[in-house]
Amino acid sequence: MSRRAPFVPDGVPVLSRGRHRSPRKGACFMEMASFLAGERWSDHPECTHPVLATLARCVNDMLDETHRQRLVTMIPEVVGLNPHDPRVATALVLTTARAALPIAAEERQNVMALAILNAEGILAEQDGRSAGQLSQASRTALATSPAAERWARIHLARMGFNAAAVRPSNAAKVVALAVDGIARACVDDPEERLVRLLRDGIDVVAAFSPLAPPLAPAVVPWVAPTTRPARTSPSAPADQQARTLAR
């Protein structure tokens, strides 16, 4: 049975994959955000947090034509969503890595497990909390890949937490790898997971926005990932894919 495309009212843009020189050539998610923000046409507008923008670009490019159009209603939500809280990049790394770890390819799981443990530790330091405790959502994700968790813990015991890994430029690479891992996973609903991941990412960043109710410290609505593990097909080296995906 063929899937029916969702209804898109007249005047709403049809999103397409990749970068476009002008609106006449098409538009991706972040290019439409730049247009709504009144900025120069770009898929890297200043109106949106750079790591969230990476998540949006990668999800946009990994979806099929049908699922991509479901992102249209989220575009206005990222306009002006660029809080300066240093925890935002860390929170996005944690959210995306937890979503990817249970279903990512085996060679990708070490990176995701390390990203989770490192992000938890750095976020605890940023919040002024003890770094020894993990959130329930992170424990659930790590339980799906015990070998990857062991490797990550050994690595952290030797090297310690790495604050540079959650700086925006490096956080964007982890986010891109997580999206790619979900898109390539041998599961029935990778597109649904990606749409939901972008929804979750927007909500996470919104929790740090000055427009949100003041919280001290901010309580982030972390999303518990699906715990059903699955094998995926082999993929290119992680760092090479990150550079390609985070366009």
CSV table of N, CA, C and O in Angstrom, one decimal, residues 165 176 238:
chain,number,residue,atom,x,y,z
A,165,ALA,N,34.6,18.6,23.8
A,165,ALA,CA,33.8,17.7,23.0
A,165,ALA,C,32.4,18.2,22.9
A,165,ALA,O,31.6,17.8,22.0
A,176,ALA,N,25.4,15.1,14.1
A,176,ALA,CA,25.3,14.6,12.7
A,176,ALA,C,25.5,13.1,12.7
A,176,ALA,O,24.8,12.4,11.9
A,238,ALA,N,33.4,7.2,11.3
A,238,ALA,CA,32.5,8.2,12.0
A,238,ALA,C,33.0,9.6,11.7
A,238,ALA,O,32.1,10.5,11.4
